[in-house]
Amino acid sequence: MKTADNSKMGEDFFKYLQSEIVLNIFSRLPTRAAMACKCVCKPWLSMLTTPKFVNSHMSRSVPSIAIETNSKCYDIIEFTDELDLNFDGPIRSMPNDFDKEHRWDVTFNFVLPFDGILQSSANGLIFLRDFGHDDLILCNPVTRDYLKLPCPRQTSPKVPNAMDNFGFGVSGTPGQYKVVRIFAEAPERREGFKNACQVYTVGTGSWRNVPFGKPLGFCDDIGGVHLNGNLYWMVAKTTSGFCRWISSFDLEMELFITFAAPPPRGRDFLFGRSLCVLRGCLCVSDISHNGPDIDDDEDDIPNDGHVIIWMLKGDDNSWSKIFVIPKVERSAGLGNVWPIIIFKNGDALIEWDDGMIFFYSKKRRNFDCEVMSLEGREPFTSTIMYAPSFVSLKSFSMENVSSF
């Protein structure tokens, strides 16, 4: 039986492997290593742009965070201790307790040619808003391409001082990427406002009007939270005036439904509530204050300077309290909070609405007011959850894609 020359196998090892095996190997590489492989040769570049590789690598992509470190400059950060890996790479400056318990790595960084606020991400594509130029932008920092969406047309009088609210996500089937715009418009021949909705499916080149239903008050302009083919917003029914409800938009069916948020705590519950995704579930972070101080081990929930995180579990839309950070103190006052990650040991990273990031140590039961130290980071910057992928915007027709 004739065997292959070992020296030849050493020189061109991948040439003698089936393409399915090579693709399987590449799809298991960390993002940074796979990015480097694209530069090795044309066959590898071609293979790493196929839908089969893109989907296979995406299914193994490690959730990370995208964080603005300076104007137009961003880091993609991976928390390696959450992956059960032994990591000896460089550690950025963090509070001492964080350094002892957690390890993290800047997987890669990038610089965008425009100013923009990170809004959300889906399958490796990041949605940004450039408020200075009123631009809506999609980009993929792995493939280094971006596109600016066409401006949505205003077909009716807009309510003065009302801000547009956007969301971005991907439908379950057939896997279409969509940007959703919700805005208030003045109804004909009567006072008040009504909500209107427009949807942009990436690759079509145009916006479509979608029925909204009963008017709702959107509690902030942060944008919709994407999870499992749906977008979620914290809303108020106009009759109540409080942020006690959540509006959900099914990206496939393009239908809205509204369901109850967890009960507010304290007397000032118009503000201090925000949506996020933790451990693959929809969550509400709630700041409770202006009430009595009750120990968080009690069934009743504390109301004096506590951050409470609720998780939506099951199909019955029931809320469970999963996390409490007691006795929060901030000299600037309490605002909205967004939990970035809750670690396996119960520690957490939390971002305030002014862009400051804090570390909570469960062991010390202390909400440490030391800021996550990233040189040049300014207040009111943005951080989002992000899972890298090789989805290229150039695969969408009807789009004018640029590189950076």
Coordinates of C-alpha atoms in Angstrom, one line a residue, residues 55-391:
N55 CA -22.5 29.8 10.0
S56 CA -20.3 27.1 11.6
H57 CA -17.9 29.7 13.2
M58 CA -20.8 31.8 14.3
S59 CA -22.3 28.9 16.2
R60 CA -19.2 28.6 18.3
S61 CA -18.6 32.3 18.7
V62 CA -17.8 33.4 22.2
P63 CA -19.9 36.2 23.6
S64 CA -17.8 39.3 24.3
I65 CA -18.3 43.0 24.8
A66 CA -17.6 45.8 22.4
I67 CA -16.6 48.9 24.3
E68 CA -15.7 52.4 23.1
T69 CA -12.3 53.3 24.6
N70 CA -11.8 56.6 22.8
S71 CA -13.5 58.6 20.1
K72 CA -14.0 56.2 17.2
C73 CA -11.8 53.5 18.9
Y74 CA -13.2 50.3 20.1
D75 CA -12.0 47.1 21.9
I76 CA -13.6 43.6 21.7
I77 CA -13.1 42.1 25.1
E78 CA -13.4 38.4 26.0
F79 CA -13.7 37.2 29.6
T80 CA -11.6 34.1 29.5
D81 CA -12.5 32.9 33.0
E82 CA -16.0 32.4 31.8
L83 CA -14.7 29.9 29.2
D84 CA -13.0 27.6 31.7
L85 CA -9.6 28.4 30.0
N86 CA -6.2 28.8 31.5
F87 CA -5.2 32.3 30.3
D88 CA -1.8 33.9 30.8
G89 CA -2.2 36.8 28.4
P90 CA -2.0 40.5 29.2
I91 CA -4.5 41.9 31.8
R92 CA -5.8 45.4 31.6
S93 CA -6.0 47.7 34.6
M94 CA -8.9 46.8 36.8
P95 CA -9.9 47.1 40.5
N96 CA -7.7 44.7 42.6
D97 CA -10.5 42.3 43.5
F98 CA -11.4 42.0 39.8
D99 CA -7.8 41.1 38.9
K100 CA -7.7 38.3 41.6
E101 CA -11.0 36.7 40.4
H102 CA -11.3 37.3 36.7
R103 CA -9.2 37.3 33.5
W104 CA -10.0 39.1 30.3
D105 CA -8.4 39.6 27.0
V106 CA -8.7 42.3 24.3
T107 CA -9.4 39.9 21.4
F108 CA -9.0 42.7 18.8
N109 CA -9.6 46.4 18.4
F110 CA -10.8 48.6 15.5
V111 CA -11.2 52.3 14.5
L112 CA -14.2 53.5 12.7
P113 CA -14.1 56.4 10.1
F114 CA -17.2 58.0 11.7
D115 CA -18.6 59.0 15.0
G116 CA -21.4 56.8 16.3
I117 CA -23.1 55.4 19.4
L118 CA -23.1 51.7 19.8
Q119 CA -26.8 50.6 19.9
S120 CA -26.9 46.8 19.6
S121 CA -25.5 43.8 17.7
A122 CA -26.8 40.6 16.1
N123 CA -24.7 37.8 14.7
G124 CA -21.5 39.9 14.6
L125 CA -23.1 43.0 12.9
I126 CA -23.1 46.1 15.0
F127 CA -25.8 48.8 14.7
L128 CA -24.7 52.4 15.4
R129 CA -26.4 55.8 15.3
D130 CA -24.4 58.9 14.3
F131 CA -26.5 61.6 15.9
G132 CA -24.3 64.4 14.5
H133 CA -25.2 63.5 10.9
D134 CA -28.4 61.6 11.6
D135 CA -26.9 58.4 10.1
L136 CA -27.9 54.8 10.8
I137 CA -24.9 52.5 10.3
L138 CA -24.2 48.8 10.2
C139 CA -20.7 47.5 10.5
N140 CA -18.8 44.3 11.0
P141 CA -15.4 44.9 12.7
V142 CA -14.2 41.4 11.8
T143 CA -14.7 41.8 8.0
R144 CA -14.0 45.6 8.3
D145 CA -17.0 46.6 6.2
Y146 CA -19.9 49.0 6.9
L147 CA -22.9 50.5 5.2
K148 CA -25.1 53.5 5.9
L149 CA -28.8 52.9 5.7
P150 CA -31.0 55.2 3.6
C151 CA -32.8 57.8 5.7
P152 CA -36.4 56.7 6.5
R153 CA -39.0 58.9 5.0
Q154 CA -41.3 60.9 7.3
T155 CA -44.8 60.6 5.7
S156 CA -46.8 62.5 8.4
P157 CA -46.2 65.4 10.8
K158 CA -43.7 64.5 13.5
V159 CA -44.4 65.3 17.2
P160 CA -42.1 68.1 18.4
N161 CA -39.2 67.0 20.7
A162 CA -40.2 63.3 20.2
M163 CA -37.2 61.1 19.6
D164 CA -37.1 58.1 17.3
N165 CA -36.4 54.8 18.8
F166 CA -34.6 52.1 16.9
G167 CA -33.9 48.4 17.3
F168 CA -31.8 45.9 15.3
G169 CA -31.9 42.2 15.1
V170 CA -32.2 39.1 13.0
S171 CA -35.4 37.1 12.5
G172 CA -35.5 33.4 13.4
T173 CA -36.5 32.3 9.8
P174 CA -35.5 33.1 7.1
G175 CA -32.7 34.8 9.0
Q176 CA -33.3 38.4 7.7
Y177 CA -31.5 41.3 9.4
K178 CA -33.9 44.1 10.2
V179 CA -33.7 47.7 11.6
V180 CA -36.9 48.8 13.3
R181 CA -37.8 52.5 13.7
I182 CA -40.6 53.5 16.1
F183 CA -41.6 57.2 16.2
A184 CA -44.5 59.4 17.3
E185 CA -46.6 61.2 14.7
A186 CA -49.4 63.7 15.1
P187 CA -52.8 62.2 14.2
E188 CA -55.0 64.2 11.8
R189 CA -57.7 66.5 13.3
R190 CA -57.0 65.7 16.9
E191 CA -54.5 66.3 19.7
G192 CA -51.9 63.9 21.2
F193 CA -49.8 61.4 19.3
K194 CA -49.8 58.0 17.9
N195 CA -47.0 55.5 17.4
A196 CA -45.8 54.6 13.9
C197 CA -43.4 51.9 12.9
Q198 CA -41.1 51.4 9.9
V199 CA -38.9 48.4 9.1
Y200 CA -35.8 48.1 7.0
T201 CA -34.8 44.7 5.8
V202 CA -31.0 44.7 5.0
G203 CA -30.5 44.1 1.4
T204 CA -33.8 45.6 0.1
G205 CA -32.8 49.2 0.0
S206 CA -36.1 50.6 1.3
W207 CA -38.2 51.1 4.5
R208 CA -41.7 49.7 4.9
N209 CA -44.6 50.9 7.1
V210 CA -45.8 48.3 9.7
P211 CA -48.9 48.7 11.8
F212 CA -48.2 49.5 15.5
G213 CA -51.4 49.3 17.4
K214 CA -52.3 51.2 20.6
P215 CA -50.0 54.2 21.5
L216 CA -47.3 53.6 24.1
G217 CA -44.8 55.8 25.7
F218 CA -41.2 54.6 25.3
C219 CA -39.2 55.2 28.5
D220 CA -35.9 56.0 26.8
D221 CA -34.2 56.3 23.5
I222 CA -31.5 53.6 24.1
G223 CA -33.0 51.2 21.5
G224 CA -34.6 47.8 21.4
V225 CA -33.0 44.8 23.1
H226 CA -32.6 41.8 20.8
L227 CA -33.1 38.3 21.9
N228 CA -34.1 35.1 19.9
G229 CA -35.7 36.9 16.9
N230 CA -37.5 39.5 19.0
L231 CA -36.9 43.2 20.0
Y232 CA -37.9 44.5 23.4
W233 CA -38.6 48.0 24.8
M234 CA -39.5 49.3 28.2
V235 CA -42.8 51.2 27.7
A236 CA -45.6 53.0 29.6
K237 CA -49.2 52.6 28.7
T238 CA -50.5 56.2 28.2
T239 CA -53.2 55.6 30.9
S240 CA -50.7 54.8 33.6
G241 CA -47.7 56.9 32.8
F242 CA -45.2 54.5 34.4
C243 CA -42.6 52.1 32.9
R244 CA -44.5 49.0 34.0
W245 CA -44.8 47.3 30.6
I246 CA -42.6 45.7 27.9
S247 CA -43.3 45.9 24.2
S248 CA -42.1 43.0 22.1
F249 CA -41.7 43.0 18.3
D250 CA -41.5 39.7 16.5
L251 CA -39.0 40.2 13.6
E252 CA -40.3 37.4 11.5
M253 CA -44.1 38.0 11.9
E254 CA -43.6 41.8 12.3
L255 CA -46.2 42.0 15.1
F256 CA -46.2 43.8 18.5
I257 CA -47.3 42.4 21.8
T258 CA -47.2 44.0 25.3
F259 CA -46.8 42.2 28.6
A260 CA -46.1 43.2 32.2
A261 CA -42.7 44.1 33.5
P262 CA -41.8 43.1 37.1
P263 CA -43.4 45.3 39.8
P264 CA -41.6 48.6 40.4
R265 CA -40.1 49.2 43.9
G266 CA -40.0 52.5 45.8
R267 CA -41.8 55.7 45.1
D268 CA -39.7 56.9 42.2
F269 CA -40.2 54.2 39.6
L270 CA -40.6 56.3 36.5
F271 CA -36.8 56.1 36.0
G272 CA -34.1 53.6 36.9
R273 CA -35.4 50.6 34.9
S274 CA -33.8 49.2 31.9
L275 CA -33.7 46.0 29.8
C276 CA -30.8 43.7 29.1
V277 CA -30.0 40.1 28.2
L278 CA -28.1 37.9 30.7
R279 CA -27.5 34.2 30.5
G280 CA -29.6 34.0 27.4
C281 CA -32.7 35.5 29.0
L282 CA -34.5 38.8 29.0
C283 CA -33.8 40.7 32.2
V284 CA -34.9 44.0 33.9
S285 CA -32.5 45.9 36.1
D286 CA -34.4 48.0 38.6
I287 CA -33.0 50.7 40.9
S288 CA -35.1 50.9 44.1
H289 CA -34.9 53.8 46.4
N290 CA -36.9 56.3 48.5
G291 CA -38.2 53.5 50.7
P292 CA -37.4 51.5 53.8
D293 CA -34.1 49.5 54.0
I294 CA -34.9 45.8 54.1
D295 CA -32.4 43.0 54.2
D296 CA -32.1 41.4 50.7
D297 CA -32.4 37.9 52.1
E298 CA -36.0 38.6 53.0
D299 CA -38.8 37.7 50.7
D300 CA -39.7 41.4 50.5
I301 CA -37.3 43.3 48.3
P302 CA -35.2 46.2 49.5
N303 CA -36.2 49.7 48.5
D304 CA -33.4 51.9 49.5
G305 CA -30.5 52.2 47.0
H306 CA -30.5 48.7 45.7
V307 CA -30.0 47.3 42.2
I308 CA -32.3 44.4 41.5
I309 CA -32.2 42.2 38.5
W310 CA -35.2 40.3 37.4
M311 CA -35.2 37.5 34.8
L312 CA -38.0 36.4 32.5
K313 CA -38.3 32.6 32.6
G314 CA -40.6 30.2 30.8
D315 CA -43.4 30.8 28.4
D316 CA -45.8 32.2 31.1
N317 CA -43.9 35.6 31.2
S318 CA -43.2 35.2 34.9
W319 CA -40.4 37.2 36.6
S320 CA -37.8 35.9 39.1
K321 CA -35.4 37.9 41.2
I322 CA -32.0 36.6 40.4
F323 CA -29.6 39.2 41.7
V324 CA -29.5 42.1 44.3
I325 CA -26.7 44.6 44.8
P326 CA -27.4 46.3 48.1
K327 CA -26.8 49.8 49.3
V328 CA -25.6 51.4 46.1
E329 CA -24.1 54.9 46.6
R330 CA -23.3 57.3 43.8
S331 CA -22.5 61.0 44.4
A332 CA -24.1 61.8 41.0
G333 CA -27.3 60.2 42.0
L334 CA -29.0 57.1 40.7
G335 CA -29.8 56.7 37.0
N336 CA -30.4 53.7 34.7
V337 CA -28.0 50.7 35.0
W338 CA -27.2 48.0 32.5
P339 CA -25.6 44.8 33.8
I340 CA -22.9 43.8 31.3
I341 CA -22.1 40.4 32.7
I342 CA -22.8 38.4 35.9
F343 CA -20.0 36.0 36.5
K344 CA -20.3 32.4 37.6
N345 CA -19.2 33.3 41.1
G346 CA -21.8 36.0 41.5
D347 CA -19.6 39.1 40.7
A348 CA -20.9 41.5 38.2
L349 CA -19.9 44.4 35.8
I350 CA -22.4 47.1 35.7
E351 CA -22.6 50.2 33.4
W352 CA -24.3 53.4 34.4
D353 CA -26.1 55.6 32.0
D354 CA -23.2 58.1 32.0
G355 CA -20.9 55.4 30.6
M356 CA -19.0 54.6 33.8
I357 CA -18.4 50.9 34.5
F358 CA -18.3 49.5 38.0
F359 CA -17.4 46.1 39.5
Y360 CA -19.5 44.4 42.2
S361 CA -17.8 41.8 44.4
K362 CA -20.3 39.3 45.8
K363 CA -17.7 38.1 48.4
R364 CA -17.2 41.6 49.8
R365 CA -20.9 42.6 49.1
N366 CA -19.5 45.8 47.9
F367 CA -20.4 47.8 44.8
D368 CA -16.9 49.1 44.1
C369 CA -16.9 52.7 42.8
E370 CA -13.6 52.2 41.0
V371 CA -14.2 52.7 37.3
M372 CA -13.1 50.1 34.7
S373 CA -9.9 51.8 33.7
L374 CA -9.6 52.2 29.9
E375 CA -7.2 55.0 28.8
G376 CA -8.9 57.9 27.1
R377 CA -12.5 56.6 27.7
E378 CA -14.9 59.5 28.1
P379 CA -18.2 59.6 30.0
F380 CA -21.4 58.9 28.0
T381 CA -19.7 56.4 25.7
S382 CA -21.2 53.0 25.0
T383 CA -20.8 49.3 25.6
I384 CA -22.7 46.4 24.1
M385 CA -22.7 42.6 24.1
Y386 CA -21.1 41.3 21.0
A387 CA -20.4 37.8 19.4
P388 CA -17.8 38.1 16.6
S389 CA -18.7 36.6 13.2
F390 CA -17.5 36.6 9.6
V391 CA -20.9 37.7 8.1

